[in-house]
Coordinates of C-alpha atoms in Angstrom, one line a residue:
A1 CA -9.9 30.2 26.2
V2 CA -7.4 32.8 24.9
T3 CA -5.4 34.3 27.8
G4 CA -2.9 37.0 28.2
P5 CA 0.4 36.8 30.1
N6 CA 0.3 34.8 33.4
G7 CA -3.0 33.3 32.4
V8 CA -5.0 36.6 32.9
R9 CA -7.7 37.1 30.4
T10 CA -7.5 40.8 29.4
I11 CA -9.9 43.1 27.7
N12 CA -7.5 43.1 24.7
D13 CA -8.1 39.3 24.4
V14 CA -11.9 39.7 24.7
L15 CA -12.3 42.5 22.2
F16 CA -9.6 42.0 19.6
E17 CA -9.0 38.2 19.5
V18 CA -5.3 38.3 20.1
P19 CA -3.8 35.1 18.7
R20 CA -2.6 32.4 21.1
K21 CA 1.1 32.9 22.0
G22 CA 3.6 30.4 20.7
A23 CA 7.4 30.0 21.3
V24 CA 10.2 28.3 19.5
L25 CA 13.1 26.3 21.1
G26 CA 15.8 24.2 19.5
D27 CA 18.4 24.2 16.7
S28 CA 18.8 26.0 13.4
I29 CA 15.8 24.2 11.9
A30 CA 13.7 25.7 14.7
A31 CA 15.4 29.1 14.5
L32 CA 14.2 29.4 10.8
C33 CA 10.7 30.3 12.2
L34 CA 11.6 33.9 12.7
T35 CA 14.8 35.8 11.6
Y36 CA 15.4 39.3 12.7
S37 CA 17.9 42.1 12.8
A38 CA 18.0 45.8 13.7
T39 CA 16.3 46.7 10.4
A40 CA 14.3 43.6 9.3
S41 CA 12.2 40.9 10.8
K42 CA 10.9 38.0 8.7
Y43 CA 8.5 35.2 8.8
S44 CA 10.3 33.4 5.9
A45 CA 9.0 31.0 3.3
N46 CA 11.7 28.4 4.4
S47 CA 10.1 28.0 7.8
W48 CA 7.9 25.0 8.3
L49 CA 6.0 26.6 11.1
N50 CA 5.3 29.8 9.1
Q51 CA 4.0 27.7 6.2
A52 CA 1.6 26.1 8.6
Q53 CA 0.6 29.5 10.0
F54 CA -0.1 30.8 6.5
K55 CA -2.7 28.1 6.0
L56 CA -4.1 28.0 9.5
G57 CA -4.5 31.7 9.9
F58 CA -1.8 32.4 12.4
P59 CA -3.3 30.8 15.5
W60 CA 0.0 31.4 17.4
D61 CA 1.5 34.9 17.8
I62 CA 5.3 34.5 17.6
Q63 CA 7.5 37.6 17.9
A64 CA 11.2 38.0 18.2
A65 CA 11.2 37.6 22.0
D66 CA 9.4 34.3 21.6
N67 CA 12.2 32.7 19.5
F68 CA 14.7 31.0 21.8
A69 CA 16.2 28.7 19.2
I70 CA 19.9 29.0 18.3
A71 CA 21.7 27.3 15.4
G72 CA 24.1 24.5 16.2
T73 CA 22.6 23.6 19.6
T74 CA 22.2 20.1 21.0
S75 CA 19.5 18.9 23.4
A76 CA 21.9 19.3 26.4
V77 CA 22.5 23.0 25.5
I78 CA 18.8 23.6 25.0
L79 CA 18.2 22.2 28.4
S80 CA 20.9 24.2 30.1
D81 CA 20.6 27.5 28.2
Q82 CA 17.3 27.9 26.3
V83 CA 14.9 26.3 28.8
P84 CA 15.9 28.6 31.7
L85 CA 15.5 31.7 29.5
F86 CA 12.1 30.4 28.4
V87 CA 10.9 29.7 31.9
A88 CA 12.3 33.0 33.2
S89 CA 10.3 35.0 30.5
G90 CA 7.2 34.5 32.5
V91 CA 5.1 34.6 29.3
R92 CA 2.1 32.2 29.2
Y93 CA 2.5 30.2 26.0
E94 CA 0.0 27.8 24.6
R95 CA 2.5 25.8 22.5
V96 CA 6.2 25.6 22.2
F97 CA 7.4 24.3 18.8
M98 CA 10.8 22.7 18.6
S99 CA 13.4 20.8 16.6
F100 CA 16.4 19.1 18.1
G101 CA 18.3 15.9 17.8
T102 CA 20.1 16.1 14.5
N103 CA 23.1 17.9 16.0
D104 CA 23.2 15.4 18.9
F105 CA 23.4 12.3 16.8
N106 CA 25.8 13.8 14.2
A107 CA 28.1 14.6 17.2
G108 CA 27.9 11.0 18.5
E109 CA 25.5 11.5 21.4
T110 CA 23.7 8.4 22.6
L111 CA 20.0 7.8 22.0
A112 CA 19.5 7.3 25.7
N113 CA 21.0 10.7 26.6
V114 CA 19.0 12.6 24.0
I115 CA 15.8 10.9 25.3
S116 CA 16.7 11.8 28.9
N117 CA 17.3 15.5 27.8
A118 CA 14.0 15.5 25.8
K119 CA 12.0 14.3 28.8
Q120 CA 13.4 17.1 31.0
I121 CA 12.8 19.7 28.2
F122 CA 9.2 18.6 27.8
A123 CA 8.6 18.5 31.5
A124 CA 9.9 22.1 32.0
I125 CA 7.6 23.3 29.2
N126 CA 4.6 21.4 30.6
N127 CA 5.3 22.9 34.0
T128 CA 4.6 26.4 32.6
G129 CA 1.2 25.2 31.3
A130 CA 2.4 25.0 27.6
I131 CA 2.2 22.0 25.2
A132 CA 5.5 20.8 23.9
V133 CA 5.5 20.2 20.1
H134 CA 8.3 18.3 18.3
I135 CA 8.5 17.8 14.5
G136 CA 10.9 14.9 14.7
V137 CA 14.5 14.6 13.5
L138 CA 14.4 15.3 9.7
P139 CA 16.1 13.3 7.0
R140 CA 19.6 14.7 6.1
G141 CA 22.5 14.0 3.8
S142 CA 22.7 12.2 0.5
G143 CA 25.1 9.4 1.3
A144 CA 25.0 5.8 0.0
S145 CA 24.9 4.2 3.4
M146 CA 22.6 4.0 6.4
T147 CA 24.8 5.8 9.0
T148 CA 24.6 5.4 12.7
P149 CA 23.3 9.0 13.2
K150 CA 20.4 8.3 10.8
K151 CA 19.6 5.1 12.7
K152 CA 19.5 7.0 16.0
A153 CA 17.3 9.7 14.5
L154 CA 14.8 7.1 13.4
G155 CA 14.9 5.5 16.9
F156 CA 14.3 8.9 18.5
N157 CA 11.3 9.6 16.2
A158 CA 9.9 6.2 17.2
W159 CA 10.3 7.1 20.9
L160 CA 8.7 10.5 20.3
A161 CA 5.7 9.0 18.7
R162 CA 5.1 6.6 21.6
Y163 CA 5.9 9.2 24.3
A164 CA 3.5 11.7 22.8
T165 CA 0.7 9.1 23.0
E166 CA 1.4 8.6 26.7
N167 CA 1.6 12.3 27.7
A168 CA -1.2 14.7 26.9
G169 CA 1.1 17.7 27.1
I170 CA 3.3 16.6 24.2
E171 CA 2.5 16.6 20.5
Y172 CA 4.7 14.8 17.9
I173 CA 4.1 15.9 14.3
P174 CA 6.2 13.6 12.0
C175 CA 7.4 16.1 9.3
G176 CA 10.1 13.9 8.0
Q177 CA 8.0 12.5 5.2
A178 CA 8.0 15.9 3.5
L179 CA 11.8 15.8 3.0
A180 CA 12.5 12.1 2.7
D181 CA 14.1 10.8 -0.5
N182 CA 12.1 7.6 -1.1
S183 CA 14.3 6.6 -4.1
T184 CA 16.9 5.4 -1.6
A185 CA 16.9 3.4 1.6
F186 CA 19.5 5.5 3.3
G187 CA 17.5 8.1 5.2
N188 CA 18.4 10.8 2.8
A189 CA 16.7 14.2 2.2
I190 CA 15.4 15.3 -1.2
T191 CA 18.1 17.7 -2.4
G192 CA 15.6 20.0 -4.1
F193 CA 13.7 20.5 -0.8
V194 CA 16.7 21.3 1.4
D195 CA 19.7 23.6 1.3
G196 CA 23.3 23.0 0.2
S197 CA 24.1 21.4 3.5
I198 CA 21.3 18.9 2.8
L199 CA 19.9 19.6 6.2
H200 CA 17.7 22.8 6.4
P201 CA 14.4 23.0 4.6
I202 CA 14.1 25.5 1.8
D203 CA 10.8 26.9 0.6
P204 CA 9.4 23.8 -1.2
G205 CA 10.3 21.5 1.7
A206 CA 9.0 23.9 4.3
Y207 CA 5.8 24.2 2.4
W208 CA 5.1 20.5 2.5
M209 CA 6.2 20.3 6.1
G210 CA 3.8 23.1 6.8
K211 CA 1.0 21.1 5.1
I212 CA 1.6 18.2 7.5
I213 CA 1.4 20.5 10.5
Y214 CA -1.7 22.1 9.0
D215 CA -3.4 18.7 8.6
F216 CA -2.4 17.7 12.2
Y217 CA -4.2 20.7 13.7
I218 CA -7.1 20.8 11.4
N219 CA -7.8 17.2 12.4
R220 CA -7.8 18.4 16.0
G221 CA -10.4 21.1 15.5
Y222 CA -8.3 24.2 14.7
S223 CA -9.8 26.2 11.9
A224 CA -8.6 29.3 10.1
P225 CA -8.5 32.1 10.7
T226 CA -7.8 33.3 14.3
L227 CA -6.5 36.6 13.0
R228 CA -9.2 39.3 13.1
F229 CA -9.9 41.0 9.8
A230 CA -12.3 43.8 9.0
D231 CA -16.0 42.9 8.7
S232 CA -17.2 46.5 8.2
A233 CA -16.3 49.3 5.9
A234 CA -16.1 51.5 8.9
D235 CA -13.3 49.6 10.7
F236 CA -10.7 52.4 10.6
Y237 CA -8.3 53.7 13.2
D238 CA -9.5 56.1 15.9
A239 CA -7.1 57.0 18.7
T240 CA -9.9 57.1 21.3
Y241 CA -12.6 54.7 20.2
N242 CA -11.0 52.2 17.8
P243 CA -7.3 52.0 18.4
G244 CA -7.1 48.6 16.7
G245 CA -8.7 49.9 13.4
I246 CA -7.0 50.0 10.0
L247 CA -4.2 52.6 9.9
F248 CA -3.9 53.7 6.3
T249 CA -4.3 57.4 5.6
N250 CA -7.5 56.8 3.7
P251 CA -8.5 53.3 5.0
N252 CA -10.5 51.1 2.8
P253 CA -11.2 48.0 4.9
L254 CA -13.3 46.1 2.4
L255 CA -11.4 47.1 -0.7
I256 CA -14.3 49.1 -2.1
G257 CA -14.3 51.1 -5.4
G258 CA -11.8 51.7 -8.1
T259 CA -11.4 49.9 -11.4
T260 CA -8.1 48.2 -10.9
A261 CA -6.7 49.2 -7.4
P262 CA -9.3 49.6 -4.6
T263 CA -9.9 53.3 -3.9
G264 CA -7.0 54.9 -2.0
M265 CA -4.6 52.1 -2.9
S266 CA -2.3 51.6 -5.9
T267 CA -1.1 48.6 -7.9
A268 CA 1.9 48.0 -10.2
G269 CA 3.6 45.3 -12.1
S270 CA 4.5 43.9 -15.5
N271 CA 2.9 40.9 -17.0
V272 CA -0.1 41.2 -14.7
T273 CA -3.6 42.6 -15.1
W274 CA -5.2 44.1 -11.9
S275 CA -9.0 44.1 -11.8
K276 CA -11.8 44.2 -9.3
G277 CA -13.4 40.9 -8.2
T278 CA -16.3 40.0 -5.8
N279 CA -16.7 37.7 -2.9
T280 CA -20.3 36.7 -1.9
L281 CA -21.0 36.2 1.8
D282 CA -23.4 33.6 3.1
N283 CA -25.9 36.4 3.9
G284 CA -25.9 37.5 0.3
Q285 CA -23.8 40.6 0.7
V286 CA -21.1 41.1 -1.9
E287 CA -17.6 42.3 -1.0
A288 CA -15.0 43.6 -3.3
T289 CA -11.6 42.0 -3.9
A290 CA -8.5 42.9 -5.8
K291 CA -7.5 40.4 -8.5
A292 CA -4.1 39.9 -10.1
T293 CA -4.2 37.8 -13.3
M294 CA -0.8 36.7 -14.3
A295 CA 0.7 36.3 -17.8
G296 CA 4.5 36.0 -17.6
V297 CA 7.3 36.7 -15.1
Q298 CA 5.9 38.7 -12.2
N299 CA 7.1 41.7 -10.1
A300 CA 3.8 43.2 -9.0
Y301 CA 2.3 44.6 -5.8
L302 CA -0.7 46.1 -4.1
Y303 CA 0.3 49.2 -2.0
D304 CA -1.1 51.6 0.6
D305 CA 0.5 53.9 3.2
I306 CA 0.1 56.3 6.1
L307 CA 2.0 59.6 6.0
A308 CA 2.8 62.4 8.4
T309 CA 3.9 65.9 7.8
G310 CA 7.0 65.8 10.0
A311 CA 6.4 63.8 13.1
W312 CA 3.3 61.7 13.9
D313 CA 0.5 63.6 15.6
T314 CA -1.7 62.6 18.5
E315 CA -4.4 61.3 16.2
N316 CA -2.1 59.0 14.4
I317 CA 0.3 56.2 15.4
A318 CA 2.9 57.2 17.9
E319 CA 6.4 56.3 19.1
G320 CA 6.4 52.9 20.7
D321 CA 3.4 51.6 18.8
D322 CA 3.8 48.0 17.6
I323 CA 2.4 47.8 14.0
Y324 CA 1.9 44.9 11.5
A325 CA 0.4 44.2 8.2
Q326 CA -2.0 41.3 7.4
A327 CA -3.8 40.0 4.4
I328 CA -6.0 37.2 3.1
I329 CA -5.2 35.9 -0.4
K330 CA -6.8 33.2 -2.6
C331 CA -4.6 31.4 -5.1
T332 CA -6.0 29.7 -8.2
G333 CA -4.3 28.0 -11.1
L334 CA -0.7 29.0 -10.4
V335 CA 1.8 26.9 -12.4
S336 CA 5.2 28.5 -11.5
D337 CA 7.4 29.5 -8.6
T338 CA 5.4 32.6 -7.8
L339 CA 5.6 34.0 -4.2
P340 CA 3.1 36.4 -2.7
F341 CA 4.6 38.0 0.3
L342 CA 3.6 40.8 2.7
Q343 CA 5.8 43.7 3.7
V344 CA 5.5 46.7 6.1
T345 CA 8.2 49.4 6.1
E346 CA 8.6 52.2 8.7
N347 CA 10.5 55.5 8.1
N348 CA 11.0 57.6 11.2
G349 CA 11.9 60.7 9.1
T350 CA 15.4 59.7 8.1
G351 CA 14.3 59.7 4.5
G352 CA 15.5 57.6 1.6
G353 CA 19.1 57.8 2.7
G354 CA 18.4 56.7 6.2
V355 CA 17.8 53.3 7.9
L356 CA 14.3 52.0 7.3
Q357 CA 12.6 49.3 9.4
N358 CA 11.1 46.3 7.6
A359 CA 9.0 43.3 8.4
Y360 CA 8.2 40.5 6.0
C361 CA 5.8 37.6 5.8
N362 CA 6.6 34.7 3.5
D363 CA 9.7 36.5 2.2
A364 CA 11.8 34.0 0.2
T365 CA 15.3 33.0 1.3
S366 CA 16.1 30.8 -1.6
G367 CA 15.8 30.8 -5.4
T368 CA 13.6 27.7 -5.3
R369 CA 9.9 28.1 -4.4
P370 CA 7.0 25.7 -4.4
T371 CA 4.2 26.0 -6.9
I372 CA 1.5 27.1 -4.6
P373 CA -1.6 24.9 -4.7
D374 CA -5.1 26.4 -5.0
G375 CA -6.4 27.6 -1.6
T376 CA -6.8 30.5 0.8
Y377 CA -3.7 31.8 2.7
Y378 CA -3.4 34.1 5.6
L379 CA -0.4 36.4 5.8
R380 CA 0.9 38.5 8.8
T381 CA 4.2 40.3 9.3
P382 CA 6.0 40.3 12.6
N383 CA 5.5 43.4 14.7
I384 CA 7.8 46.4 14.3
T385 CA 7.9 49.3 16.8
V386 CA 7.5 52.8 15.6
R387 CA 10.8 54.7 16.5
P388 CA 11.2 58.2 17.8
Y389 CA 10.9 60.8 15.1
S390 CA 14.4 61.8 13.7
G391 CA 13.4 65.4 12.9
A392 CA 14.8 65.1 9.4
G393 CA 11.7 64.6 7.2
N394 CA 8.3 63.2 7.1
A395 CA 7.4 60.0 9.1
S396 CA 5.7 57.3 7.2
V397 CA 4.7 53.6 7.1
F398 CA 3.7 51.6 3.9
A399 CA 2.4 48.1 3.4
K400 CA 2.9 46.1 0.2
L401 CA 1.6 42.8 -0.9
N402 CA 4.3 41.7 -3.4
I403 CA 3.8 39.1 -6.1
V404 CA 7.1 37.9 -7.6
S405 CA 8.2 35.0 -9.7
T406 CA 11.2 33.9 -11.8
G407 CA 9.2 31.7 -14.2
A408 CA 6.4 32.5 -16.6
E409 CA 3.2 32.4 -14.5
T410 CA -0.5 32.1 -15.3
G411 CA -3.4 31.9 -12.8
V412 CA -4.9 34.4 -10.4
I413 CA -4.1 35.7 -6.9
E414 CA -7.2 37.3 -5.4
I415 CA -6.7 39.6 -2.4
L416 CA -9.6 39.5 0.0
R417 CA -8.1 41.7 2.8
F418 CA -5.1 44.0 3.0
E419 CA -4.6 45.8 6.3
L420 CA -2.2 47.8 8.5
R421 CA -3.0 47.7 12.3
K422 CA -1.6 48.3 15.7
A423 CA -0.8 45.3 18.0
N424 CA -0.6 47.1 21.3
I425 CA -4.0 48.8 21.5
I426 CA -4.5 48.9 25.3

């Protein structure tokens, strides 16, 4: 059952299907899952967990406060620093995803000590009622010898696999295969799948790690999506009766109407043809979709917004509201490094010269991207909080589903849903 904080099942959970909460602990490989600053939060394409979430339909809600991971940390530091903060948060998490071990072994730590620390980390997580999930120590480096740190990493992964079978509260997902350079016998990473330090996954490596995680959970009964999308053309925001409805100025939940862009929305882009498509439901009803057919290098988008004259009014979103964008896309026949990513931007009246707030889902962090296989993908931005009105201009929020590539692209990206919603509706 889905539960809120401290295990209490809330009306919010019952009515609006809030995703299960997830947290992240560990080193820089774990910290990739969510990056944030004062002006931008990102679920980035180089995150293995995000790539799994895109396919699974975001079964775990992970916001900035749920990311306890810090670059450069060892298992001892995670145990002494991150675990106490995690426990003290008091949040009821379903799963805690983590990566650690590579920094330990490269610093000369013994296998026995890392295993001892891992047991204590897992126990602390299990004591809160959460499942501890480790992706294993990933291949790293490109040397021509089998080093001691690499041997220890393999030993730790073997221990993780056995320990997870003996303890129901621990899951080991062996993601190393996605990055392993099988042309050598030295435990190296594929250089095209990791960054310049030959350690952190970049977008292609993260995609295939995410596929391993996706397969792991699909085989255990998880099925996309757990995000709630509109199932009625009337699912639009009402401050009193439907505070979780779609927030656009002229909401179009089912993308109805128009010849290129759905009514109320706009499209743009070179080397792309926008058109209307259809999606037939099991009951025979036909829903509209927005289709982008590619023919060249892409820089295209689907766009909609919500605007105020001056400050937000009482019938609109208000200061302190947490908002996010979400979408469902279907990719067919893509052949190049095209990236569809979702963006939501908030302007509190500071205007074009002011500081805007942005949130991104699947935003690229490297110039290398995977060729996206055919399939359906679920995109959701992190939450951003509507700021107090600055008094300098009109307040606004816009959402964009961007489609960009550096290579010539063919194929189709079909958008089945494109929405802006409030997260804190109760």
